[in-house]
Amino acid sequence: MRTNQKRFINTSLVGCICLAGAFYSKANAQDAAEGKVLIDKKYEREVSDIAKKRSVKDALKTVQELSSQAKENLIMLTEIPAPPFREAQRAAKYADLLKEYGADSVWIDGEGNAIGLRKGTSREKTVVLEAHLDTVFPEETNVKVRQSGDTLFAPGIADDTRGLAMILTVLQAMEKNEIETEADVMFIGTVGEEGLGDLRGVKYLFREGATKIDSYIAVDGSGLGRITHVGLGSHRYKVTFKGPGGHSWGAFGLANPHHALGKAITYFTEEADQFTQQGPRTSYNIGMIGGGTSVNAIPFESWMQVDMRSESPEKLNGIDKMFQRAVQKALEEENAIKRSGPDLEVDVEMIGDRPSGTLPADLPLVQRTIAATQHFGGEASLRTGSTNSNTPISKNIPAVTIGAGGEGGKAHSLDEWYIPKDDYVAAQRTLMLLLTEAGLAK
């Protein structure tokens, strides 16, 4: 491929984009090192050619005409609570909407995902378009949407209820304009993306024996330009040191769970600090600690929750092993200095395991996402993230996570907000991406 057949798009991801060697010429090495992505113009032509089709033009117009209904769906879905592990009510409504808007078959699977299948003409490939149903908020949270000017306020309205609403718009536009794809398309609202949900919905989609998925497009959050193609993996643990407990004076000399926990944190963070100063970006955090009953009581348990993340599976496994060593060292040392009573015990429970991985920026799905984003005026930027696309990315299945348009902020807070400004543009981009990846039937 000649150099003059390509042009550059700046990205926010530096040093994490693994492009196939043949995709570069020596003259472009400097640009690659600076985090620029080479765009193959054939994908721009592909998008441009499809956009000229009469049925596609009509569908894009329909998307814009559906903006008011998309807003109504956004408000309606936001006001259906979907706390962690309790997404069933929202899933049921979403399944009803998928059926109403034209999916060939609709069901809720064994994990609680709401799925609408739209059959392709060849059925030789399956493409997923997905957003997550769950929010981070507990069941008693007030999720009533309030509006001030053009801004909508409610917990979870942008993350990720807007994604759910946008997917419905794409389905409606395809149905209203009788657009057929070569591949099967599964429109999905997944459970368990947030927090301790640990991607359980998407993991179930990729379980052994499930329908083979060939491409995965996740929609999460607002905005137009960001494209996540590197999965940020994480390991999360709850560690609990346990002992008999007792009076701080009368039972002095018993092994103390708090003391062991403090040692574990010290040993881990001192070594992890050095470990994370070089190589692929890696992080660690002691997010929660607890235990004890009184200032004058030796606690009977002490616990912490720990989060470790890395772009590299090897680095993630490395810091995990470091953490395990620190916990065992602390346990042994606290037991060695006790003066009476039984030894402490420790329970190490894995409460989160998000896989990591990297897809090359010259992958057709990534290139098509950039091309479709540019076509609708977006400034494409490739990113690393922890989203539902982590699972397919870790399995080397083409996958991206994209934004659902508009503007949003204060995600995961009670003051979360969303402005549906030109939000239809992201829906048009998503429709175009889906048609290029699933193949527009002749």
Short mmCIF file of C-alpha atoms in Angstrom, two decimals:
data_model
loop_
_atom_site.label_atom_id
_atom_site.label_comp_id
_atom_site.label_asym_id
_atom_site.label_seq_id
_atom_site.Cartn_x
_atom_site.Cartn_y
_atom_site.Cartn_z
CA MET A 1 0.00 0.00 0.00
CA ARG A 2 1.44 3.38 -0.98
CA THR A 3 2.00 6.06 1.66
CA ASN A 4 0.00 8.62 -0.28
CA GLN A 5 -3.09 6.40 0.00
CA LYS A 6 -3.34 7.05 3.72
CA ARG A 7 -3.87 9.97 6.04
CA PHE A 8 -3.44 10.48 9.77
CA ILE A 9 -5.87 10.78 12.67
CA ASN A 10 -4.53 11.92 16.05
CA THR A 11 -5.43 9.70 18.97
CA SER A 12 -5.15 9.94 22.77
CA LEU A 13 -3.58 6.50 23.01
CA VAL A 14 0.21 6.65 22.89
CA GLY A 15 2.32 3.55 22.75
CA CYS A 16 -0.58 1.11 23.19
CA ILE A 17 -1.62 0.65 19.58
CA CYS A 18 -0.23 -2.49 17.98
CA LEU A 19 -0.46 -2.13 14.21
CA ALA A 20 0.56 -4.85 11.79
CA GLY A 21 4.06 -4.18 10.51
CA ALA A 22 3.03 -4.34 6.88
CA PHE A 23 0.66 -1.45 7.44
CA TYR A 24 3.54 0.99 7.84
CA SER A 25 6.31 2.23 5.61
CA LYS A 26 9.64 3.24 7.13
CA ALA A 27 8.81 6.86 6.42
CA ASN A 28 5.84 6.60 8.75
CA ALA A 29 7.66 5.14 11.76
CA GLN A 30 7.97 8.53 13.44
CA ASP A 31 4.23 9.16 13.13
CA ALA A 32 3.41 5.75 14.57
CA ALA A 33 5.66 6.35 17.57
CA GLU A 34 3.87 9.63 18.23
CA GLY A 35 0.51 7.85 18.55
CA LYS A 36 -0.98 8.62 15.18
CA VAL A 37 -3.18 6.06 13.44
CA LEU A 38 -2.91 5.33 9.77
CA ILE A 39 -6.27 5.16 8.03
CA ASP A 40 -6.69 2.99 4.98
CA LYS A 41 -8.73 5.01 2.53
CA LYS A 42 -10.61 1.93 1.34
CA TYR A 43 -12.69 2.08 4.53
CA GLU A 44 -13.50 5.72 3.90
CA ARG A 45 -14.62 4.78 0.40
CA GLU A 46 -16.68 1.91 1.81
CA VAL A 47 -18.56 4.24 4.15
CA SER A 48 -18.99 6.86 1.44
CA ASP A 49 -20.36 4.32 -1.04
CA ILE A 50 -22.89 2.91 1.43
CA ALA A 51 -23.98 6.42 2.46
CA LYS A 52 -24.97 7.10 -1.17
CA LYS A 53 -27.52 4.27 -1.25
CA ARG A 54 -31.09 5.57 -1.34
CA SER A 55 -32.28 3.23 1.42
CA VAL A 56 -29.40 4.28 3.65
CA LYS A 57 -30.02 7.98 3.02
CA ASP A 58 -33.63 7.43 4.02
CA ALA A 59 -32.60 5.51 7.13
CA LEU A 60 -30.21 8.26 8.21
CA LYS A 61 -33.01 10.77 7.80
CA THR A 62 -35.28 8.50 9.86
CA VAL A 63 -32.70 8.43 12.65
CA GLN A 64 -32.87 12.20 12.92
CA GLU A 65 -36.67 12.16 12.79
CA LEU A 66 -36.71 9.70 15.69
CA SER A 67 -34.82 12.06 18.03
CA SER A 68 -37.93 12.94 20.05
CA GLN A 69 -38.89 9.31 20.47
CA ALA A 70 -35.31 8.46 21.43
CA LYS A 71 -35.54 11.05 24.19
CA GLU A 72 -38.85 9.59 25.39
CA ASN A 73 -37.33 6.11 25.47
CA LEU A 74 -34.31 7.45 27.33
CA ILE A 75 -36.47 8.99 30.05
CA MET A 76 -38.75 5.97 30.30
CA LEU A 77 -35.89 3.47 30.60
CA THR A 78 -33.93 5.64 33.03
CA GLU A 79 -36.90 5.69 35.39
CA ILE A 80 -36.95 1.87 35.58
CA PRO A 81 -34.47 0.99 38.36
CA ALA A 82 -31.67 -1.36 37.31
CA PRO A 83 -29.38 -1.74 40.33
CA PRO A 84 -26.56 -4.30 40.33
CA PHE A 85 -27.93 -7.85 40.05
CA ARG A 86 -31.52 -6.52 39.85
CA GLU A 87 -31.90 -5.54 36.22
CA ALA A 88 -34.88 -7.82 35.45
CA GLN A 89 -37.56 -5.12 35.30
CA ARG A 90 -35.61 -2.97 32.86
CA ALA A 91 -34.59 -6.06 30.84
CA ALA A 92 -38.24 -7.08 30.45
CA LYS A 93 -39.21 -3.64 29.17
CA TYR A 94 -36.24 -3.54 26.83
CA ALA A 95 -37.18 -6.93 25.41
CA ASP A 96 -40.72 -5.61 24.78
CA LEU A 97 -39.29 -2.62 22.88
CA LEU A 98 -36.97 -4.81 20.79
CA LYS A 99 -39.99 -6.86 19.76
CA GLU A 100 -42.12 -3.78 19.10
CA TYR A 101 -39.45 -2.22 16.90
CA GLY A 102 -39.07 -5.23 14.62
CA ALA A 103 -36.56 -7.81 15.88
CA ASP A 104 -37.32 -11.22 14.34
CA SER A 105 -37.07 -13.00 17.68
CA VAL A 106 -36.63 -11.70 21.21
CA TRP A 107 -35.67 -13.45 24.44
CA ILE A 108 -34.06 -13.00 27.84
CA ASP A 109 -31.18 -15.42 28.28
CA GLY A 110 -30.06 -17.40 31.32
CA GLU A 111 -28.04 -14.51 32.76
CA GLY A 112 -30.73 -11.88 32.22
CA ASN A 113 -29.57 -10.23 28.99
CA ALA A 114 -32.37 -8.91 26.75
CA ILE A 115 -31.66 -9.99 23.16
CA GLY A 116 -33.31 -9.16 19.86
CA LEU A 117 -32.16 -11.06 16.76
CA ARG A 118 -32.54 -9.57 13.30
CA LYS A 119 -31.72 -12.25 10.75
CA GLY A 120 -29.34 -11.58 7.90
CA THR A 121 -29.65 -12.77 4.32
CA SER A 122 -26.59 -15.05 4.45
CA ARG A 123 -26.52 -15.81 8.19
CA GLU A 124 -22.83 -16.68 7.88
CA LYS A 125 -21.76 -14.11 10.48
CA THR A 126 -23.17 -12.61 13.70
CA VAL A 127 -22.59 -9.00 14.73
CA VAL A 128 -23.62 -7.69 18.16
CA LEU A 129 -24.74 -4.14 18.93
CA GLU A 130 -24.97 -3.80 22.71
CA ALA A 131 -25.41 -1.42 25.65
CA HIS A 132 -25.64 -2.34 29.33
CA LEU A 133 -28.84 -2.31 31.36
CA ASP A 134 -27.37 -1.95 34.84
CA THR A 135 -26.40 1.13 36.82
CA VAL A 136 -24.22 1.48 39.92
CA PHE A 137 -27.02 2.77 42.12
CA PRO A 138 -28.84 0.83 44.88
CA GLU A 139 -32.50 -0.09 44.54
CA GLU A 140 -33.83 2.75 46.69
CA THR A 141 -32.20 5.47 44.55
CA ASN A 142 -34.54 8.10 43.14
CA VAL A 143 -34.23 7.71 39.35
CA LYS A 144 -36.92 10.20 38.36
CA VAL A 145 -35.65 12.31 35.45
CA ARG A 146 -35.78 16.07 35.88
CA GLN A 147 -35.09 18.61 33.16
CA SER A 148 -33.55 22.04 33.37
CA GLY A 149 -33.35 23.78 30.02
CA ASP A 150 -31.91 21.25 27.59
CA THR A 151 -30.23 19.17 30.33
CA LEU A 152 -31.65 15.93 31.71
CA PHE A 153 -30.64 14.89 35.24
CA ALA A 154 -30.93 11.38 36.69
CA PRO A 155 -28.65 8.62 37.98
CA GLY A 156 -27.59 6.41 35.07
CA ILE A 157 -29.08 8.55 32.32
CA ALA A 158 -25.87 8.75 30.29
CA ASP A 159 -24.15 5.62 31.61
CA ASP A 160 -25.61 3.68 29.96
CA THR A 161 -29.32 4.28 29.40
CA ARG A 162 -28.61 6.61 26.49
CA GLY A 163 -26.80 3.71 24.81
CA LEU A 164 -29.86 1.50 25.20
CA ALA A 165 -32.12 4.16 23.67
CA MET A 166 -29.77 4.74 20.75
CA ILE A 167 -29.67 1.05 19.85
CA LEU A 168 -33.45 1.05 19.65
CA THR A 169 -33.27 3.99 17.23
CA VAL A 170 -30.89 2.07 14.97
CA LEU A 171 -33.22 -0.93 14.94
CA GLN A 172 -36.24 1.26 14.17
CA ALA A 173 -34.47 3.02 11.29
CA MET A 174 -33.49 -0.28 9.72
CA GLU A 175 -37.01 -1.65 10.00
CA LYS A 176 -38.78 1.47 8.74
CA ASN A 177 -36.57 1.52 5.65
CA GLU A 178 -36.48 -2.24 5.09
CA ILE A 179 -32.70 -2.36 5.28
CA GLU A 180 -31.31 -5.89 5.32
CA THR A 181 -27.85 -7.03 6.32
CA GLU A 182 -25.95 -10.09 5.17
CA ALA A 183 -24.98 -11.02 8.73
CA ASP A 184 -27.29 -11.70 11.63
CA VAL A 185 -27.44 -8.76 14.03
CA MET A 186 -28.12 -9.19 17.74
CA PHE A 187 -29.37 -6.06 19.52
CA ILE A 188 -28.62 -6.61 23.22
CA GLY A 189 -29.14 -4.98 26.60
CA THR A 190 -26.67 -6.71 28.92
CA VAL A 191 -26.61 -7.13 32.67
CA GLY A 192 -23.66 -6.84 35.04
CA GLU A 193 -21.32 -4.38 33.36
CA GLU A 194 -20.79 -2.18 36.40
CA GLY A 195 -18.71 -2.88 39.52
CA LEU A 196 -19.12 -6.30 41.07
CA GLY A 197 -21.29 -7.33 38.15
CA ASP A 198 -17.89 -8.19 36.66
CA LEU A 199 -19.10 -8.22 33.04
CA ARG A 200 -21.26 -11.25 33.84
CA GLY A 201 -23.72 -10.50 31.03
CA VAL A 202 -21.16 -10.35 28.24
CA LYS A 203 -19.18 -13.25 29.70
CA TYR A 204 -22.36 -15.32 29.42
CA LEU A 205 -22.68 -14.35 25.75
CA PHE A 206 -19.21 -15.79 25.15
CA ARG A 207 -19.67 -18.91 27.26
CA GLU A 208 -18.75 -22.29 25.83
CA GLY A 209 -21.47 -23.55 23.51
CA ALA A 210 -23.09 -20.14 22.96
CA THR A 211 -23.90 -18.69 19.54
CA LYS A 212 -20.65 -17.72 17.84
CA ILE A 213 -20.18 -13.95 17.77
CA ASP A 214 -17.93 -12.60 15.02
CA SER A 215 -17.92 -8.85 15.80
CA TYR A 216 -18.94 -6.88 18.87
CA ILE A 217 -19.93 -3.20 19.05
CA ALA A 218 -20.56 -1.92 22.56
CA VAL A 219 -22.15 1.46 23.23
CA ASP A 220 -21.29 3.07 26.56
CA GLY A 221 -21.48 6.68 27.72
CA SER A 222 -21.89 9.86 25.70
CA GLY A 223 -19.85 11.60 23.01
CA LEU A 224 -18.93 10.72 19.45
CA GLY A 225 -15.17 10.51 18.94
CA ARG A 226 -13.80 7.99 21.42
CA ILE A 227 -13.18 4.46 20.20
CA THR A 228 -12.02 1.87 22.73
CA HIS A 229 -10.09 -1.03 21.21
CA VAL A 230 -7.74 -1.86 24.10
CA GLY A 231 -9.33 -3.67 27.03
CA LEU A 232 -8.09 -2.56 30.44
CA GLY A 233 -8.03 -5.72 32.56
CA SER A 234 -8.57 -5.77 36.32
CA HIS A 235 -8.41 -8.16 39.25
CA ARG A 236 -10.41 -7.34 42.37
CA TYR A 237 -10.25 -9.04 45.75
CA LYS A 238 -11.87 -8.93 49.12
CA VAL A 239 -9.33 -10.04 51.74
CA THR A 240 -10.49 -10.83 55.29
CA PHE A 241 -8.17 -11.58 58.21
CA LYS A 242 -10.03 -13.45 60.96
CA GLY A 243 -9.22 -14.11 64.63
CA PRO A 244 -10.88 -14.71 68.01
CA GLY A 245 -11.04 -11.05 69.06
CA GLY A 246 -11.08 -9.90 72.65
CA HIS A 247 -10.53 -7.06 75.13
CA SER A 248 -7.68 -4.72 74.22
CA TRP A 249 -6.21 -5.04 77.77
CA GLY A 250 -7.48 -8.32 79.09
CA ALA A 251 -6.78 -10.29 75.92
CA PHE A 252 -3.67 -8.42 74.87
CA GLY A 253 -1.32 -10.74 73.04
CA LEU A 254 -3.89 -12.28 70.71
CA ALA A 255 -3.11 -12.00 67.01
CA ASN A 256 -4.75 -8.84 65.70
CA PRO A 257 -6.46 -8.87 62.26
CA HIS A 258 -6.08 -5.09 61.86
CA HIS A 259 -2.36 -5.31 62.45
CA ALA A 260 -2.07 -8.04 59.81
CA LEU A 261 -4.13 -6.01 57.35
CA GLY A 262 -1.92 -2.97 57.85
CA LYS A 263 1.20 -5.04 57.21
CA ALA A 264 -0.32 -6.54 54.07
CA ILE A 265 -1.10 -3.08 52.70
CA THR A 266 2.40 -1.83 53.50
CA TYR A 267 4.20 -4.80 51.96
CA PHE A 268 2.04 -4.72 48.85
CA THR A 269 2.13 -0.99 48.15
CA GLU A 270 5.88 -0.68 48.68
CA GLU A 271 6.63 -3.41 46.14
CA ALA A 272 3.81 -2.41 43.78
CA ASP A 273 5.10 1.16 43.64
CA GLN A 274 8.33 -0.04 42.07
CA PHE A 275 6.58 -2.57 39.85
CA THR A 276 4.28 0.01 38.27
CA GLN A 277 6.94 2.60 37.46
CA GLN A 278 7.92 0.95 34.19
CA GLY A 279 6.41 -1.12 31.40
CA PRO A 280 2.74 -1.13 30.36
CA ARG A 281 0.61 1.12 32.52
CA THR A 282 -0.55 -0.69 35.66
CA SER A 283 -2.41 0.60 38.72
CA TYR A 284 -3.40 -0.57 42.21
CA ASN A 285 -5.81 0.73 44.81
CA ILE A 286 -7.02 -0.22 48.29
CA GLY A 287 -10.56 1.04 47.88
CA MET A 288 -12.35 -0.08 51.03
CA ILE A 289 -11.35 -1.30 54.51
CA GLY A 290 -13.46 -2.31 57.48
CA GLY A 291 -13.87 -4.37 60.63
CA GLY A 292 -13.70 -3.97 64.38
CA THR A 293 -16.31 -3.12 66.99
CA SER A 294 -14.69 -0.70 69.45
CA VAL A 295 -11.53 1.23 70.20
CA ASN A 296 -10.89 -1.03 73.20
CA ALA A 297 -11.57 -4.34 71.45
CA ILE A 298 -9.21 -6.51 69.43
CA PRO A 299 -11.19 -7.03 66.21
CA PHE A 300 -12.33 -10.50 65.21
CA GLU A 301 -11.99 -9.58 61.53
CA SER A 302 -10.41 -6.98 59.30
CA TRP A 303 -11.12 -6.70 55.58
CA MET A 304 -10.17 -4.71 52.52
CA GLN A 305 -11.21 -4.55 48.88
CA VAL A 306 -8.44 -4.15 46.34
CA ASP A 307 -8.44 -3.20 42.67
CA MET A 308 -5.50 -3.86 40.30
CA ARG A 309 -5.55 -2.89 36.62
CA SER A 310 -3.26 -3.16 33.61
CA GLU A 311 -3.30 -2.97 29.84
CA SER A 312 -1.02 -6.02 29.86
CA PRO A 313 -2.20 -9.48 30.98
CA GLU A 314 1.36 -10.28 32.04
CA LYS A 315 1.67 -7.17 34.19
CA LEU A 316 -1.75 -7.78 35.72
CA ASN A 317 -0.81 -11.32 36.67
CA GLY A 318 2.53 -10.04 38.00
CA ILE A 319 1.01 -7.49 40.38
CA ASP A 320 -1.60 -10.05 41.43
CA LYS A 321 1.11 -12.50 42.52
CA MET A 322 2.83 -9.66 44.38
CA PHE A 323 -0.39 -8.94 46.24
CA GLN A 324 -0.88 -12.59 47.19
CA ARG A 325 2.67 -12.75 48.58
CA ALA A 326 2.11 -9.62 50.67
CA VAL A 327 -1.05 -11.06 52.24
CA GLN A 328 0.63 -14.34 53.17
CA LYS A 329 3.71 -12.58 54.52
CA ALA A 330 1.55 -10.38 56.75
CA LEU A 331 -0.37 -13.40 58.01
CA GLU A 332 2.79 -15.30 58.88
CA GLU A 333 4.41 -12.36 60.64
CA GLU A 334 1.36 -11.48 62.75
CA ASN A 335 0.95 -15.11 63.81
CA ALA A 336 4.67 -15.30 64.65
CA ILE A 337 4.45 -12.46 67.21
CA LYS A 338 1.20 -13.43 68.98
CA ARG A 339 1.59 -14.31 72.66
CA SER A 340 -1.53 -16.40 73.11
CA GLY A 341 -4.57 -17.85 71.40
CA PRO A 342 -5.09 -19.36 67.95
CA ASP A 343 -3.51 -18.24 64.70
CA LEU A 344 -5.21 -15.78 62.41
CA GLU A 345 -6.71 -17.08 59.21
CA VAL A 346 -7.15 -15.20 55.95
CA ASP A 347 -9.81 -15.50 53.28
CA VAL A 348 -8.85 -14.17 49.82
CA GLU A 349 -11.94 -13.90 47.61
CA MET A 350 -11.72 -12.79 44.00
CA ILE A 351 -14.67 -10.45 43.40
CA GLY A 352 -13.75 -9.17 39.95
CA ASP A 353 -11.86 -10.47 36.93
CA ARG A 354 -11.97 -8.32 33.81
CA PRO A 355 -9.76 -9.65 31.01
CA SER A 356 -7.39 -7.40 29.11
CA GLY A 357 -6.19 -7.35 25.53
CA THR A 358 -5.31 -5.20 22.55
CA LEU A 359 -6.71 -5.23 19.04
CA PRO A 360 -4.63 -3.71 16.22
CA ALA A 361 -5.74 -0.35 14.91
CA ASP A 362 -5.66 -1.64 11.34
CA LEU A 363 -8.34 -4.22 12.14
CA PRO A 364 -11.29 -3.73 9.74
CA LEU A 365 -13.79 -3.09 12.56
CA VAL A 366 -11.56 -0.42 14.12
CA GLN A 367 -10.89 1.16 10.74
CA ARG A 368 -14.60 1.17 9.92
CA THR A 369 -15.37 2.79 13.25
CA ILE A 370 -12.88 5.56 12.56
CA ALA A 371 -14.16 6.01 9.02
CA ALA A 372 -17.80 6.17 10.11
CA THR A 373 -16.94 8.61 12.90
CA GLN A 374 -15.09 10.90 10.48
CA HIS A 375 -17.91 10.70 7.97
CA PHE A 376 -20.28 12.28 10.48
CA GLY A 377 -17.84 14.97 11.57
CA GLY A 378 -16.36 13.30 14.63
CA GLU A 379 -12.72 13.50 15.66
CA ALA A 380 -11.76 9.87 16.19
CA SER A 381 -9.51 8.96 19.12
CA LEU A 382 -8.41 5.44 20.03
CA ARG A 383 -8.49 4.63 23.73
CA THR A 384 -7.99 2.08 26.45
CA GLY A 385 -10.96 1.29 28.66
CA SER A 386 -12.69 -1.18 30.93
CA THR A 387 -15.99 -1.96 29.19
CA ASN A 388 -18.05 -4.87 27.93
CA SER A 389 -15.78 -5.14 24.90
CA ASN A 390 -12.97 -6.37 27.21
CA THR A 391 -14.25 -9.93 26.94
CA PRO A 392 -14.28 -10.25 23.13
CA ILE A 393 -11.04 -8.26 22.86
CA SER A 394 -9.34 -10.73 25.22
CA LYS A 395 -10.49 -13.53 22.89
CA ASN A 396 -9.15 -11.70 19.82
CA ILE A 397 -12.68 -11.18 18.51
CA PRO A 398 -13.09 -7.83 16.72
CA ALA A 399 -14.70 -5.44 19.22
CA VAL A 400 -14.95 -1.72 19.97
CA THR A 401 -16.75 0.45 22.47
CA ILE A 402 -18.18 3.72 21.18
CA GLY A 403 -20.12 6.63 22.65
CA ALA A 404 -23.84 7.26 22.26
CA GLY A 405 -23.59 10.93 21.32
CA GLY A 406 -24.73 14.09 23.03
CA GLU A 407 -22.96 15.43 26.09
CA GLY A 408 -22.91 13.96 29.58
CA GLY A 409 -21.15 14.20 32.90
CA LYS A 410 -20.92 13.24 36.58
CA ALA A 411 -21.35 9.56 35.77
CA HIS A 412 -21.91 7.29 38.80
CA SER A 413 -23.22 10.21 40.83
CA LEU A 414 -26.70 11.30 41.83
CA ASP A 415 -26.16 14.46 39.76
CA GLU A 416 -25.45 12.62 36.50
CA TRP A 417 -26.59 14.67 33.50
CA TYR A 418 -27.10 14.36 29.78
CA ILE A 419 -27.72 16.90 27.01
CA PRO A 420 -29.17 15.32 23.83
CA LYS A 421 -27.43 17.86 21.62
CA ASP A 422 -27.14 16.43 18.09
CA ASP A 423 -27.36 12.97 19.65
CA TYR A 424 -28.84 11.61 16.42
CA VAL A 425 -25.41 12.02 14.78
CA ALA A 426 -23.99 9.24 16.96
CA ALA A 427 -26.95 7.05 16.06
CA GLN A 428 -26.29 7.71 12.37
CA ARG A 429 -22.62 6.84 12.89
CA THR A 430 -23.60 3.64 14.67
CA LEU A 431 -26.02 2.64 11.91
CA MET A 432 -23.32 3.23 9.32
CA LEU A 433 -20.78 1.22 11.29
CA LEU A 434 -23.24 -1.64 11.70
CA LEU A 435 -24.02 -1.72 7.97
CA THR A 436 -20.34 -1.81 7.01
CA GLU A 437 -19.52 -4.54 9.54
CA ALA A 438 -22.64 -6.67 8.98
CA GLY A 439 -22.71 -6.05 5.23
CA LEU A 440 -25.50 -4.23 3.44
CA ALA A 441 -27.49 -6.84 1.55
CA LYS A 442 -27.86 -6.25 -2.18
#
